[in-house]
CSV table of C-alpha atoms in Angstrom, one decimal:
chain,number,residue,atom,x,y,z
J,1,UNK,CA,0.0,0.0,0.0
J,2,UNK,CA,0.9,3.7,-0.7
J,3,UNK,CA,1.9,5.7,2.5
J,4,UNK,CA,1.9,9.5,2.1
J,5,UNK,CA,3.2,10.4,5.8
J,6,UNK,CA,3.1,13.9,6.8
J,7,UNK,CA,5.2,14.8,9.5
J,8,UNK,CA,2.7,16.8,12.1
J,9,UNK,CA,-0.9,16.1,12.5
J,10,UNK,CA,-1.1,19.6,14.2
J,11,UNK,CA,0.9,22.5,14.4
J,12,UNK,CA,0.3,26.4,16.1
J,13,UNK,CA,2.4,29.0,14.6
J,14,UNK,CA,2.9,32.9,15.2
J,15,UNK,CA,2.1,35.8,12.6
J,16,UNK,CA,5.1,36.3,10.4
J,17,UNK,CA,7.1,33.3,11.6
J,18,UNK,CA,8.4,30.5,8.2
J,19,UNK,CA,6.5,27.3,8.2
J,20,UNK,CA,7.3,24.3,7.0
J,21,UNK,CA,4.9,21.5,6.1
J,22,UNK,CA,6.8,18.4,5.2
J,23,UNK,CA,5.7,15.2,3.6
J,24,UNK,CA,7.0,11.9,2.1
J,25,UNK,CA,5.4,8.9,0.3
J,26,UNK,CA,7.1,5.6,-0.1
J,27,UNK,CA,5.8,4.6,-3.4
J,28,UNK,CA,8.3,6.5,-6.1
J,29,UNK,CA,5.4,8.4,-7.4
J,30,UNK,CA,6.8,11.0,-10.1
J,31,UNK,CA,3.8,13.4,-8.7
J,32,UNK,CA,3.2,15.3,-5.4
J,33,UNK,CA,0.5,17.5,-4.7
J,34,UNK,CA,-0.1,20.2,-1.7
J,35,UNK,CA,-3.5,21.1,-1.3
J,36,UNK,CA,-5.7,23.4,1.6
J,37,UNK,CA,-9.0,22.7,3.0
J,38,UNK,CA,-10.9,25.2,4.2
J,39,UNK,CA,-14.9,23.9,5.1
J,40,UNK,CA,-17.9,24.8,2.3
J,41,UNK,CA,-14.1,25.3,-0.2
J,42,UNK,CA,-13.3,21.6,-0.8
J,43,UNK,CA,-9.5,21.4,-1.9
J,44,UNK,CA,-8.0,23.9,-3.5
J,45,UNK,CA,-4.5,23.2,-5.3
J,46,UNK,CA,-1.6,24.8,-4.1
J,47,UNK,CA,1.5,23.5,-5.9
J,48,UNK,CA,2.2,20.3,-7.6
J,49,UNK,CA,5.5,19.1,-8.7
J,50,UNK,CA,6.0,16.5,-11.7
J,51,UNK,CA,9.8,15.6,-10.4
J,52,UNK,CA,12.5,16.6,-8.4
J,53,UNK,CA,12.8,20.1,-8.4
J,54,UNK,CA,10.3,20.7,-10.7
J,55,UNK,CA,6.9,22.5,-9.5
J,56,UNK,CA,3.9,24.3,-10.8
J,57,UNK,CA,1.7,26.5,-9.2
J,58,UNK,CA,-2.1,25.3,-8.7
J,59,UNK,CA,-4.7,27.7,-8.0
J,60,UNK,CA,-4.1,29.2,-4.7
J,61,UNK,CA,0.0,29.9,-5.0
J,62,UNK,CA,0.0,33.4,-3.1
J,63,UNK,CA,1.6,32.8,0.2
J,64,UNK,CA,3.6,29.8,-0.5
J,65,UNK,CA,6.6,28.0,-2.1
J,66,UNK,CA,7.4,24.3,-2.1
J,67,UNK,CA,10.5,22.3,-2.3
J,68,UNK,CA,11.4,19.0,-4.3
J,69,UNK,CA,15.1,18.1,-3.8
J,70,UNK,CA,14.4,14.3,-3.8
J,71,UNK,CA,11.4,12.2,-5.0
J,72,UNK,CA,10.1,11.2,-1.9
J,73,UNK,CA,9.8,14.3,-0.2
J,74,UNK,CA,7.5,17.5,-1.1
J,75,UNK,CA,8.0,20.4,1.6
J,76,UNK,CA,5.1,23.2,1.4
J,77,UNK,CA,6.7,26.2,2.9
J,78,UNK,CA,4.9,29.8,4.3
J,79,UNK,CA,7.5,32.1,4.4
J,80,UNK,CA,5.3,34.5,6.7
J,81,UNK,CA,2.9,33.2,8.1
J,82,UNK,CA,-0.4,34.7,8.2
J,83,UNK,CA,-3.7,34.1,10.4
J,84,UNK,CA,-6.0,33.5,6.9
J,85,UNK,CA,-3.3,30.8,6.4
J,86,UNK,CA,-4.6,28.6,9.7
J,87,UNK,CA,-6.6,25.5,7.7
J,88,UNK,CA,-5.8,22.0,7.2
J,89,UNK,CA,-3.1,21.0,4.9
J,90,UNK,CA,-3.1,18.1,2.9
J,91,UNK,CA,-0.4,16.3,0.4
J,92,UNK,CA,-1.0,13.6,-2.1
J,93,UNK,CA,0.9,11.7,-4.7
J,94,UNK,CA,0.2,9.9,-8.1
J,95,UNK,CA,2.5,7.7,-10.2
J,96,UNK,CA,2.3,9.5,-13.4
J,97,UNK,CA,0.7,13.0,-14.6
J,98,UNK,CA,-2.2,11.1,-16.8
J,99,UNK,CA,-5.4,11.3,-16.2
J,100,UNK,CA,-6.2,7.8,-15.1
J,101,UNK,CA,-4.1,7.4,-12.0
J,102,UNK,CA,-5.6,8.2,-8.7
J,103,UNK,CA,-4.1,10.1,-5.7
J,104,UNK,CA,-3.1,8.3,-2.9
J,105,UNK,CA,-3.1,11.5,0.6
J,106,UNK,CA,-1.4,11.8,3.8
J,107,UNK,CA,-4.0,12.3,7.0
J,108,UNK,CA,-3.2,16.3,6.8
J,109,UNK,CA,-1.5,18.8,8.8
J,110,UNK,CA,-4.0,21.2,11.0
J,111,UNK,CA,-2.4,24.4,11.5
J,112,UNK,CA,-3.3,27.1,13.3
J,113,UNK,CA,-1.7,30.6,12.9
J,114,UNK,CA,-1.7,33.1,16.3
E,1,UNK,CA,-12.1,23.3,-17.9
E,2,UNK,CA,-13.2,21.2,-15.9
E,3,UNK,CA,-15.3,21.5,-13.0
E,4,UNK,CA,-17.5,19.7,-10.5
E,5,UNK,CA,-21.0,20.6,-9.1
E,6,UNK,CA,-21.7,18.5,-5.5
E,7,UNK,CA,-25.2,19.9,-5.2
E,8,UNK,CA,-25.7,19.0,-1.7
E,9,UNK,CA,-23.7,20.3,1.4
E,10,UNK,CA,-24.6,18.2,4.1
E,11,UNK,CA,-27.3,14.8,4.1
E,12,UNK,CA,-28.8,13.2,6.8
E,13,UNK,CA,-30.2,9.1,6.4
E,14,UNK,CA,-31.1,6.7,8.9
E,15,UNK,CA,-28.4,4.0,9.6
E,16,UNK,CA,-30.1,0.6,7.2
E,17,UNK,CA,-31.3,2.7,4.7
E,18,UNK,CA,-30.2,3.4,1.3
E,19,UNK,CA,-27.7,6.6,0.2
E,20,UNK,CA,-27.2,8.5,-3.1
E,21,UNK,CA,-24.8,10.9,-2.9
E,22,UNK,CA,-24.7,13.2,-6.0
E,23,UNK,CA,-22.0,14.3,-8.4
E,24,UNK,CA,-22.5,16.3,-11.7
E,25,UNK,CA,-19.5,17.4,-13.9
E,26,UNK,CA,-18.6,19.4,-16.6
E,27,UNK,CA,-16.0,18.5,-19.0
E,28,UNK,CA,-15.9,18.6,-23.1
E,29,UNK,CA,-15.0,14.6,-23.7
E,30,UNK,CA,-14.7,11.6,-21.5
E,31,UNK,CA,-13.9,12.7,-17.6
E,32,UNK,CA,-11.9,10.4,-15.9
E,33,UNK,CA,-13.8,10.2,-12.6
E,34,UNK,CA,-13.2,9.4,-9.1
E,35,UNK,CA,-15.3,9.4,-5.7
E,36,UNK,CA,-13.3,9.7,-2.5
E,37,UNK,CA,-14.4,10.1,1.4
E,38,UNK,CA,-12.5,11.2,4.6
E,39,UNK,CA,-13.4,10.2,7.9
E,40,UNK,CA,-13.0,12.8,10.5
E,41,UNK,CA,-9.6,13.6,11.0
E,42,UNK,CA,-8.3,11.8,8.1
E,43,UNK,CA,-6.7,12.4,4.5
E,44,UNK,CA,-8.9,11.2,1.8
E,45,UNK,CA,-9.0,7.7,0.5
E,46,UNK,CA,-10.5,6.6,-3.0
E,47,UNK,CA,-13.4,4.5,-3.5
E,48,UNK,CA,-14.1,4.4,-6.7
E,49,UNK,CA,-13.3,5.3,-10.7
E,50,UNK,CA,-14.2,5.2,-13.8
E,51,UNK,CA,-12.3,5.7,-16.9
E,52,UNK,CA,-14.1,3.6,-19.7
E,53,UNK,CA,-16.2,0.4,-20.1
E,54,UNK,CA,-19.0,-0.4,-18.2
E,55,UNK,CA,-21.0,2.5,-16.6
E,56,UNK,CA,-21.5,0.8,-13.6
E,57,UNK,CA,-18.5,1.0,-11.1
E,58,UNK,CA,-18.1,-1.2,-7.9
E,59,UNK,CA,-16.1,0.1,-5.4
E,60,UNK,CA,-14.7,-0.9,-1.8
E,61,UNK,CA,-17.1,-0.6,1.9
E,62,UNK,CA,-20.3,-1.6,-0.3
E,63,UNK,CA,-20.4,1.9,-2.6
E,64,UNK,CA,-21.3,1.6,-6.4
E,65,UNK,CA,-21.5,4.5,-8.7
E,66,UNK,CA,-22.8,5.0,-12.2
E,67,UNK,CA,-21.7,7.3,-14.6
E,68,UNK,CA,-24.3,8.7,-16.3
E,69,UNK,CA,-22.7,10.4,-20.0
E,70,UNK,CA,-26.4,11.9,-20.6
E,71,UNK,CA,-26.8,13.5,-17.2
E,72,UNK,CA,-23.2,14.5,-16.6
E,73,UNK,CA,-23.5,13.1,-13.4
E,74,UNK,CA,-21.7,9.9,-11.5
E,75,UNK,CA,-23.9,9.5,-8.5
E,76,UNK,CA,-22.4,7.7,-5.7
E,77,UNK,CA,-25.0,4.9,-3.8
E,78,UNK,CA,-24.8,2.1,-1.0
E,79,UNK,CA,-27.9,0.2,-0.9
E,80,UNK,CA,-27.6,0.2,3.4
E,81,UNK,CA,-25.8,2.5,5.1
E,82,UNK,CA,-24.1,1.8,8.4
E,83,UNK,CA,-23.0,4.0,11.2
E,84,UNK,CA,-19.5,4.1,10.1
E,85,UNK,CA,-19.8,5.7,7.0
E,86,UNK,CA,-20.7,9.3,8.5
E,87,UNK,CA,-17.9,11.1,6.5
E,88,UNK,CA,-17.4,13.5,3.8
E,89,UNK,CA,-17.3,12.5,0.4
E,90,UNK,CA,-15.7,13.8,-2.7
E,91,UNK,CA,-16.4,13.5,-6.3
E,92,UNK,CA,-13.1,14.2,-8.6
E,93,UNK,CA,-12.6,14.7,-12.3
E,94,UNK,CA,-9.9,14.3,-14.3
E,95,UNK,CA,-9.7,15.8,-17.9
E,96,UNK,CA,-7.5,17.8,-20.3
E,97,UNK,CA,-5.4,19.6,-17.5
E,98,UNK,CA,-4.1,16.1,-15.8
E,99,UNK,CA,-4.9,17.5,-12.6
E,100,UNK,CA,-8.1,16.3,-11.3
E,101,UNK,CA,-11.2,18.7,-10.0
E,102,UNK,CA,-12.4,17.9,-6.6
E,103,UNK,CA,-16.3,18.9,-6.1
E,104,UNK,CA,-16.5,21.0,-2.6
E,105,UNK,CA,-17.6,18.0,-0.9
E,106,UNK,CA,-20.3,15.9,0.7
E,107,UNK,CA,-21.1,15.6,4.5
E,108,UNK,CA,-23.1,12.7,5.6
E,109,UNK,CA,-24.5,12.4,8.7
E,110,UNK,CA,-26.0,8.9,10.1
E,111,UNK,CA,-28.6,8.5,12.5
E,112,UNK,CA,-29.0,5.4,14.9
């Protein structure tokens, strides 16, 4: 089975302070995705990346940057944090960019921002 | 585009009786579609897809879905529902950007 593991199932940050979400799946999938979840919003897409050190941004970008320096590990990073940035935090992976291959998620981060 | 219409927020049933969850999409050719759910507390976990072939799609924990190419819809059902599957659901599609679409979710509520 797939394990996406993210490392903290809850974190509490301060206004302005750099955040780092980190996560890693076992599988060698070539594709990592960060998303947010916000209730009544569903997911929203943050980043994506299709290979080490590759990324793209998704629909919500502003705020954040990501990392990919080896294929098992996708960091999601908020350089200052900010109190509209307290939601939960998902990542995901999929073996290949086509259309056909489902995403396999981590349990989520919950972060709150003081 | 691509996008995904999960007309209701929230949907209450008695635990035994029978669930339809619903899912309407909108995308030009043949979506690539997916239904997932997350228990409280929990990433999401797929139970279902359909990519071609028979409309009728059985998936794990009981749930079926059928994609409908008519109605735009893949509805997601479970003839009996039990206590434990007080969750929220997602429907996904999958289309021309390789990214999939996630609807804005399902929360069911079950009822002793």
């Amino acid at each position: 089975d797939v394990k996406v593991t993210q490392s903290s199932r809850y974190l509490v940050k301060r206004t302005g302070e750099k955040v780092f979400l980190e996560c890693v799946q076992d599988m060698d999938h070539e594709n990592m995705f960060w998303y947010r979840q916000d209730p009544g919003l569903g997911l929203r897409l943050i980043y994506f990346s299709y290979d080490v050190k590759m990324k793209e941004k998704g629909d919500i970008p502003e705020g954040y940057s990501v990392s990919r320096e080896k294929k098992e590990r996708f960091s999601l990073i908020l350089e200052s944090a900010s109190t509209n940035q307290t939601s939960m935090y998902l990542c995901a992976s999929s073996q290949q960019l086509t259309d056909n291959q489902p995403q396999h998620f981590g349990d989520g981060t919950r972060l709150s921002i003081l | 585009a691509q996008s995904v219409t999960q007309p209701d927020i929230h949907i209450t049933v008695s635990e035994g009786a029978s669930l339809e969850l619903r899912c309407n999409y909108s995308y030009g050719a043949t979506p690539y579609l997916f239904w997932y759910v997350q228990s409280p507390g929990q990433g999401l976990q797929l139970l279902l897809k359909y990519f071609s072939g028979d409309t009728l799609v059985q998936g794990i924990k009981g749930f079926e879905a059928e994609f409908k190419r008519s109605q735009s819809s893949f509805n997601l059902r479970k003839p009996s529902v039990h206590w434990s599957d007080a969750a929220e659901y997602f429907c996904a599609v999958g289309g021309g950007s390789y990214i999939p679409t996630f609807g804005r979710g399902t929360s069911l509520i079950v009822h002793p």
